[in-house]
Amino acid sequence: MSYLELRHLKTHFTKNTGSVFAPQSEIIRAVDDVSLNLEKGEILGLVGESGCGKSTLSRTVMQLIPATSGEVVLNGESLTRLGPHEVRQRRLDFQMIFQDPYASLNPRMTIFSTLEEAMRQRHPRLDKDALYHKIIVLMETVGLDPAVMKKYPHEFSGGQRQRIAIARALAPEPKLIIADEPVSALDVSIQSQILNLLRKLRDEFQLTMIFISHDLGVVRYMADHIAVMYQGKIVEYGDAEKVFHHPQHEYTQRLLHSIPKLPSTAR
Ligand SMILES: Nc1ncnc2c1ncn2[C@@H]1O[C@H](COP(=O)(O)OP(=O)(O)OP(=O)(O)O)[C@@H](O)[C@H]1O
Ligand SMILES: [Mg+2]
């Protein structure tokens, strides 16, 4: 049994395409029969072009949108069969990191309040001193100086803000992190710092991670396995290096060729 199992997962949407007089609808198969297994502590890279269903798949795994059919099984427990109250409790075990940390952070809350709120989800009765101490440790873990805890998100750079968003995701002590294009909005020099941080955290906390990107190069650097998604389906899956060097599917080969090469590194 794997730690996280996606079994024949489908998420379909109905889109109204007709008019009031001639109503018509079309089914969008955003996630269309996806089966994937992740071991504990593994990073799965999910790659594919815009609109192929990556975010819908992650929201379905998080139980934020209902699966049309199929199952999400975490540590032997089927999440798709739980009631709303249990889902809310389990959701603490899953946290997301998004592309735009500024949009995902509350601009009116200091870093301390943001982390306090996130930490209290798991430990509602933690006393003030213990909480303060935990927040300091957490900030240091993600490479933030605890002296800035009373500042607001707008006072930070993009990279620092992503560190805050990562700290907030870690605060409820999750088991699974889904990072949806976490470095796409950052400068290239900052990207590698954040990628290295995520890998360090995976090792430190044995986190299982789904790392989403449209950039196969970034995914190769991060992931143990790569799944290539195309029009709602996984068209290729395998060892990261193997997929990168010996892509089997024609779509993966096209993705590889679209990675820009700098003149000095082009061969
Ligand atoms: N709530 C929704 N209702 C209807 N259609 C949706 C909904 N959410 C997503 N879709 C459609 O499902 C498909 C997959 O979208 P999704 O956002 O999952 O793609 P993505 O791979 O994350 O793309 P991107 O790389 O641009 O973020 C798209 O055709 C999108 O228009
Ligand atoms: Mg997306």
Short mmCIF file of C-alpha atoms and ligand atoms in Angstrom, two decimals:
data_model
loop_
_atom_site.label_atom_id
_atom_site.label_comp_id
_atom_site.label_asym_id
_atom_site.label_seq_id
_atom_site.Cartn_x
_atom_site.Cartn_y
_atom_site.Cartn_z
CA MET A 1 0.00 0.00 0.00
CA SER A 2 1.34 3.44 -0.92
CA TYR A 3 1.04 6.48 1.34
CA LEU A 4 -1.17 8.39 -1.09
CA GLU A 5 -3.17 6.62 -3.76
CA LEU A 6 -5.25 8.25 -6.44
CA ARG A 7 -7.50 5.62 -7.93
CA HIS A 8 -9.25 6.29 -11.23
CA LEU A 9 -9.90 9.88 -10.22
CA LYS A 10 -12.25 11.88 -12.43
CA THR A 11 -13.35 15.49 -12.04
CA HIS A 12 -15.72 16.63 -14.72
CA PHE A 13 -17.38 20.04 -15.07
CA THR A 14 -20.51 20.88 -16.98
CA LYS A 15 -20.31 24.06 -19.01
CA ASN A 16 -23.40 25.69 -20.48
CA THR A 17 -22.69 26.54 -24.08
CA GLY A 18 -26.12 27.18 -25.61
CA SER A 19 -28.56 30.07 -25.29
CA VAL A 20 -31.68 30.53 -23.17
CA PHE A 21 -33.75 29.25 -26.11
CA ALA A 22 -31.50 26.38 -27.07
CA PRO A 23 -29.72 25.28 -23.90
CA GLN A 24 -26.74 23.07 -24.49
CA SER A 25 -24.03 21.81 -22.27
CA GLU A 26 -20.59 20.42 -22.72
CA ILE A 27 -18.64 18.21 -20.33
CA ILE A 28 -15.11 19.32 -19.50
CA ARG A 29 -13.04 16.33 -18.44
CA ALA A 30 -10.50 18.34 -16.39
CA VAL A 31 -9.28 15.20 -14.60
CA ASP A 32 -10.02 12.06 -16.54
CA ASP A 33 -9.17 8.75 -14.92
CA VAL A 34 -5.96 9.58 -13.06
CA SER A 35 -4.30 6.84 -11.00
CA LEU A 36 -1.05 7.66 -9.18
CA ASN A 37 0.78 6.34 -6.12
CA LEU A 38 3.11 8.29 -3.83
CA GLU A 39 5.31 6.83 -1.12
CA LYS A 40 5.86 8.69 2.15
CA GLY A 41 8.50 11.40 1.76
CA GLU A 42 8.31 11.32 -2.01
CA ILE A 43 8.10 14.33 -4.31
CA LEU A 44 5.94 13.75 -7.36
CA GLY A 45 6.42 16.31 -10.10
CA LEU A 46 3.26 17.01 -12.07
CA VAL A 47 3.91 18.75 -15.34
CA GLY A 48 1.76 19.79 -18.27
CA GLU A 49 0.59 22.74 -20.31
CA SER A 50 -1.88 25.37 -19.14
CA GLY A 51 -5.42 24.02 -18.83
CA CYS A 52 -4.42 20.33 -18.76
CA GLY A 53 -6.00 19.88 -15.30
CA LYS A 54 -3.10 20.17 -12.82
CA SER A 55 -4.85 22.56 -10.40
CA THR A 56 -8.15 20.71 -10.67
CA LEU A 57 -6.36 17.49 -9.79
CA SER A 58 -4.75 19.10 -6.75
CA ARG A 59 -8.04 20.61 -5.56
CA THR A 60 -9.68 17.20 -5.96
CA VAL A 61 -6.94 15.53 -3.91
CA MET A 62 -7.40 18.20 -1.20
CA GLN A 63 -11.17 17.51 -1.22
CA LEU A 64 -11.85 21.14 -2.08
CA ILE A 65 -13.92 20.03 -5.06
CA PRO A 66 -15.75 16.73 -5.19
CA ALA A 67 -14.44 13.97 -7.42
CA THR A 68 -16.93 12.90 -10.07
CA SER A 69 -15.71 9.37 -9.42
CA GLY A 70 -12.68 7.52 -8.15
CA GLU A 71 -10.92 7.58 -4.82
CA VAL A 72 -8.23 9.45 -2.87
CA VAL A 73 -6.69 7.16 -0.25
CA LEU A 74 -4.27 8.63 2.31
CA ASN A 75 -2.49 6.21 4.60
CA GLY A 76 -5.11 3.57 3.97
CA GLU A 77 -8.10 5.85 4.57
CA SER A 78 -10.43 6.75 1.72
CA LEU A 79 -10.96 10.52 1.89
CA THR A 80 -13.59 10.52 -0.81
CA ARG A 81 -15.90 8.55 1.50
CA LEU A 82 -15.67 10.83 4.54
CA GLY A 83 -18.37 13.23 5.69
CA PRO A 84 -17.87 17.04 5.63
CA HIS A 85 -16.81 17.29 9.29
CA GLU A 86 -14.16 14.59 8.96
CA VAL A 87 -12.94 16.11 5.69
CA ARG A 88 -12.42 19.45 7.46
CA GLN A 89 -10.31 17.74 10.12
CA ARG A 90 -8.25 15.74 7.61
CA ARG A 91 -7.66 18.83 5.51
CA LEU A 92 -5.15 20.00 8.14
CA ASP A 93 -2.97 17.15 6.90
CA PHE A 94 -2.88 18.71 3.43
CA GLN A 95 -1.58 22.17 2.79
CA MET A 96 -1.10 24.11 -0.41
CA ILE A 97 1.51 26.57 -1.58
CA PHE A 98 0.50 28.75 -4.50
CA GLN A 99 2.19 30.67 -7.27
CA ASP A 100 1.37 34.12 -5.93
CA PRO A 101 2.17 34.34 -2.21
CA TYR A 102 0.94 37.93 -2.09
CA ALA A 103 -2.56 36.95 -3.14
CA SER A 104 -2.62 34.04 -0.71
CA LEU A 105 -1.52 36.04 2.37
CA ASN A 106 -3.86 38.34 4.29
CA PRO A 107 -2.40 41.87 3.83
CA ARG A 108 -3.90 43.06 7.14
CA MET A 109 -2.26 40.36 9.24
CA THR A 110 1.29 40.44 10.56
CA ILE A 111 3.49 37.42 9.96
CA PHE A 112 3.03 36.49 13.62
CA SER A 113 -0.79 36.58 13.42
CA THR A 114 -0.77 34.65 10.13
CA LEU A 115 1.37 31.89 11.62
CA GLU A 116 -0.52 31.97 14.93
CA GLU A 117 -3.84 31.44 13.17
CA ALA A 118 -2.43 28.56 11.11
CA MET A 119 -0.80 26.92 14.13
CA ARG A 120 -3.94 27.16 16.26
CA GLN A 121 -5.81 25.05 13.73
CA ARG A 122 -3.77 22.09 14.98
CA HIS A 123 -3.13 23.23 18.55
CA PRO A 124 -6.14 25.35 19.62
CA ARG A 125 -5.19 25.43 23.30
CA LEU A 126 -1.47 26.09 23.03
CA ASP A 127 -0.37 28.68 25.67
CA LYS A 128 1.12 31.97 24.51
CA ASP A 129 4.74 31.21 25.42
CA ALA A 130 4.77 27.84 23.71
CA LEU A 131 3.13 29.37 20.64
CA TYR A 132 5.65 32.20 20.50
CA HIS A 133 8.50 29.72 20.75
CA LYS A 134 7.04 27.51 18.01
CA ILE A 135 6.65 30.51 15.71
CA ILE A 136 10.29 31.50 16.20
CA VAL A 137 11.44 27.96 15.39
CA LEU A 138 9.18 27.82 12.34
CA MET A 139 10.44 31.16 10.99
CA GLU A 140 14.03 30.02 11.39
CA THR A 141 13.21 26.73 9.67
CA VAL A 142 12.10 28.54 6.52
CA GLY A 143 14.98 31.03 6.62
CA LEU A 144 13.13 34.06 7.99
CA ASP A 145 14.56 36.27 10.72
CA PRO A 146 12.13 36.06 13.69
CA ALA A 147 12.78 39.79 14.30
CA VAL A 148 10.42 40.56 11.38
CA MET A 149 7.42 38.75 12.87
CA LYS A 150 5.48 41.97 13.47
CA LYS A 151 5.76 43.10 9.85
CA TYR A 152 3.10 42.84 7.14
CA PRO A 153 3.33 40.95 3.82
CA HIS A 154 3.80 44.12 1.71
CA GLU A 155 7.05 44.82 3.56
CA PHE A 156 8.70 41.74 2.03
CA SER A 157 10.14 40.77 -1.34
CA GLY A 158 8.53 38.05 -3.46
CA GLY A 159 10.96 35.36 -2.30
CA GLN A 160 10.51 36.28 1.38
CA ARG A 161 6.74 36.26 0.93
CA GLN A 162 6.93 32.75 -0.50
CA ARG A 163 8.91 31.74 2.61
CA ILE A 164 6.08 33.17 4.74
CA ALA A 165 3.52 31.21 2.71
CA ILE A 166 5.61 28.06 3.16
CA ALA A 167 5.81 28.68 6.92
CA ARG A 168 2.05 29.09 7.03
CA ALA A 169 1.60 25.83 5.14
CA LEU A 170 3.90 24.03 7.61
CA ALA A 171 2.27 25.54 10.72
CA PRO A 172 -0.59 23.01 10.98
CA GLU A 173 2.00 20.19 10.71
CA PRO A 174 0.75 18.71 7.43
CA LYS A 175 1.64 15.32 6.01
CA LEU A 176 1.17 16.26 2.39
CA ILE A 177 2.06 19.50 0.61
CA ILE A 178 0.75 20.41 -2.79
CA ALA A 179 2.84 23.18 -4.31
CA ASP A 180 1.08 24.62 -7.37
CA GLU A 181 3.66 26.52 -9.47
CA PRO A 182 5.37 27.84 -6.29
CA VAL A 183 8.30 29.48 -8.07
CA SER A 184 6.79 30.57 -11.40
CA ALA A 185 6.34 34.18 -10.27
CA LEU A 186 9.83 34.54 -8.79
CA ASP A 187 13.11 35.75 -10.27
CA VAL A 188 15.34 32.92 -11.47
CA SER A 189 17.96 33.66 -8.78
CA ILE A 190 15.31 33.37 -6.05
CA GLN A 191 13.67 30.29 -7.60
CA SER A 192 16.54 27.96 -6.72
CA GLN A 193 16.56 29.18 -3.09
CA ILE A 194 12.89 28.33 -2.70
CA LEU A 195 13.30 24.97 -4.46
CA ASN A 196 16.20 24.09 -2.16
CA LEU A 197 14.13 25.10 0.86
CA LEU A 198 11.27 22.83 -0.21
CA ARG A 199 13.66 19.90 -0.66
CA LYS A 200 15.23 20.56 2.75
CA LEU A 201 11.77 20.61 4.37
CA ARG A 202 10.82 17.37 2.67
CA ASP A 203 13.90 15.71 4.19
CA GLU A 204 13.43 17.29 7.60
CA PHE A 205 9.73 16.49 8.04
CA GLN A 206 9.37 13.45 5.75
CA LEU A 207 6.79 15.42 3.81
CA THR A 208 5.09 13.88 0.84
CA MET A 209 4.77 16.44 -1.92
CA ILE A 210 3.04 17.01 -5.21
CA PHE A 211 5.01 19.66 -7.03
CA ILE A 212 3.23 21.24 -9.97
CA SER A 213 4.94 23.15 -12.74
CA HIS A 214 4.70 23.74 -16.44
CA ASP A 215 8.52 23.72 -16.49
CA LEU A 216 9.95 20.24 -16.92
CA GLY A 217 13.44 21.48 -15.98
CA VAL A 218 12.25 22.68 -12.55
CA VAL A 219 10.27 19.49 -12.01
CA ARG A 220 13.29 17.34 -12.86
CA TYR A 221 15.34 19.18 -10.24
CA MET A 222 12.69 18.69 -7.56
CA ALA A 223 10.99 15.39 -8.12
CA ASP A 224 11.64 11.69 -7.55
CA HIS A 225 8.99 10.74 -10.08
CA ILE A 226 7.42 12.76 -12.85
CA ALA A 227 3.86 12.48 -14.11
CA VAL A 228 3.08 14.24 -17.38
CA MET A 229 -0.52 15.40 -17.70
CA TYR A 230 -2.23 16.09 -21.00
CA GLN A 231 -5.92 16.89 -21.42
CA GLY A 232 -6.87 15.47 -18.02
CA LYS A 233 -4.88 12.25 -18.34
CA ILE A 234 -1.46 11.11 -17.18
CA VAL A 235 0.27 10.27 -20.46
CA GLU A 236 3.67 9.45 -18.99
CA TYR A 237 4.94 8.49 -15.54
CA GLY A 238 8.30 7.35 -14.29
CA ASP A 239 11.58 8.04 -12.57
CA ALA A 240 12.42 11.76 -12.93
CA GLU A 241 15.73 11.23 -14.72
CA LYS A 242 14.27 8.56 -16.98
CA VAL A 243 11.34 10.71 -18.07
CA PHE A 244 13.70 13.62 -18.65
CA HIS A 245 16.30 11.73 -20.65
CA HIS A 246 14.17 9.08 -22.34
CA PRO A 247 10.67 10.49 -22.77
CA GLN A 248 8.38 7.92 -24.32
CA HIS A 249 5.38 10.05 -25.14
CA GLU A 250 5.45 12.46 -28.04
CA TYR A 251 3.89 15.20 -25.85
CA THR A 252 6.70 14.89 -23.25
CA GLN A 253 9.26 15.17 -26.04
CA ARG A 254 7.58 18.39 -27.17
CA LEU A 255 7.63 19.73 -23.60
CA LEU A 256 11.34 18.97 -23.37
CA HIS A 257 12.08 20.79 -26.59
CA SER A 258 10.25 23.85 -25.32
CA ILE A 259 12.75 24.30 -22.45
CA PRO A 260 14.83 27.33 -23.44
CA LYS A 261 18.59 26.81 -23.55
CA LEU A 262 21.09 29.57 -22.82
CA PRO A 263 23.68 29.96 -25.62
CA SER A 264 26.53 28.86 -23.32
CA THR A 265 24.76 25.66 -22.30
CA ALA A 266 23.15 24.80 -25.64
CA ARG A 267 24.57 21.72 -27.27
N1 LIG B 1 -14.72 25.37 -11.63
C1 LIG B 1 -14.60 25.06 -12.93
N2 LIG B 1 -15.68 25.02 -13.74
C2 LIG B 1 -15.58 24.71 -15.04
N3 LIG B 1 -14.42 24.42 -15.66
C3 LIG B 1 -13.29 24.45 -14.92
C4 LIG B 1 -13.33 24.78 -13.52
N4 LIG B 1 -12.05 24.74 -13.05
C5 LIG B 1 -11.26 24.40 -14.10
N5 LIG B 1 -12.01 24.23 -15.22
C6 LIG B 1 -11.51 23.83 -16.56
O1 LIG B 1 -10.79 22.61 -16.38
C7 LIG B 1 -9.63 22.58 -17.20
C8 LIG B 1 -8.40 22.38 -16.37
O2 LIG B 1 -8.12 23.58 -15.63
P1 LIG B 1 -6.96 23.68 -14.55
O3 LIG B 1 -7.05 25.00 -13.92
O4 LIG B 1 -7.02 22.49 -13.67
O5 LIG B 1 -5.65 23.58 -15.46
P2 LIG B 1 -4.12 23.81 -15.07
O6 LIG B 1 -3.37 22.66 -15.66
O7 LIG B 1 -3.98 24.03 -13.61
O8 LIG B 1 -3.74 25.13 -15.89
P3 LIG B 1 -2.68 26.31 -15.52
O9 LIG B 1 -1.32 25.74 -15.86
O10 LIG B 1 -3.07 27.40 -16.44
O11 LIG B 1 -2.83 26.65 -14.08
C9 LIG B 1 -9.66 23.89 -18.01
O12 LIG B 1 -10.27 23.64 -19.23
C10 LIG B 1 -10.50 24.81 -17.15
O13 LIG B 1 -11.14 25.77 -17.94
MG MG B 2 -3.23 25.65 -12.47
#
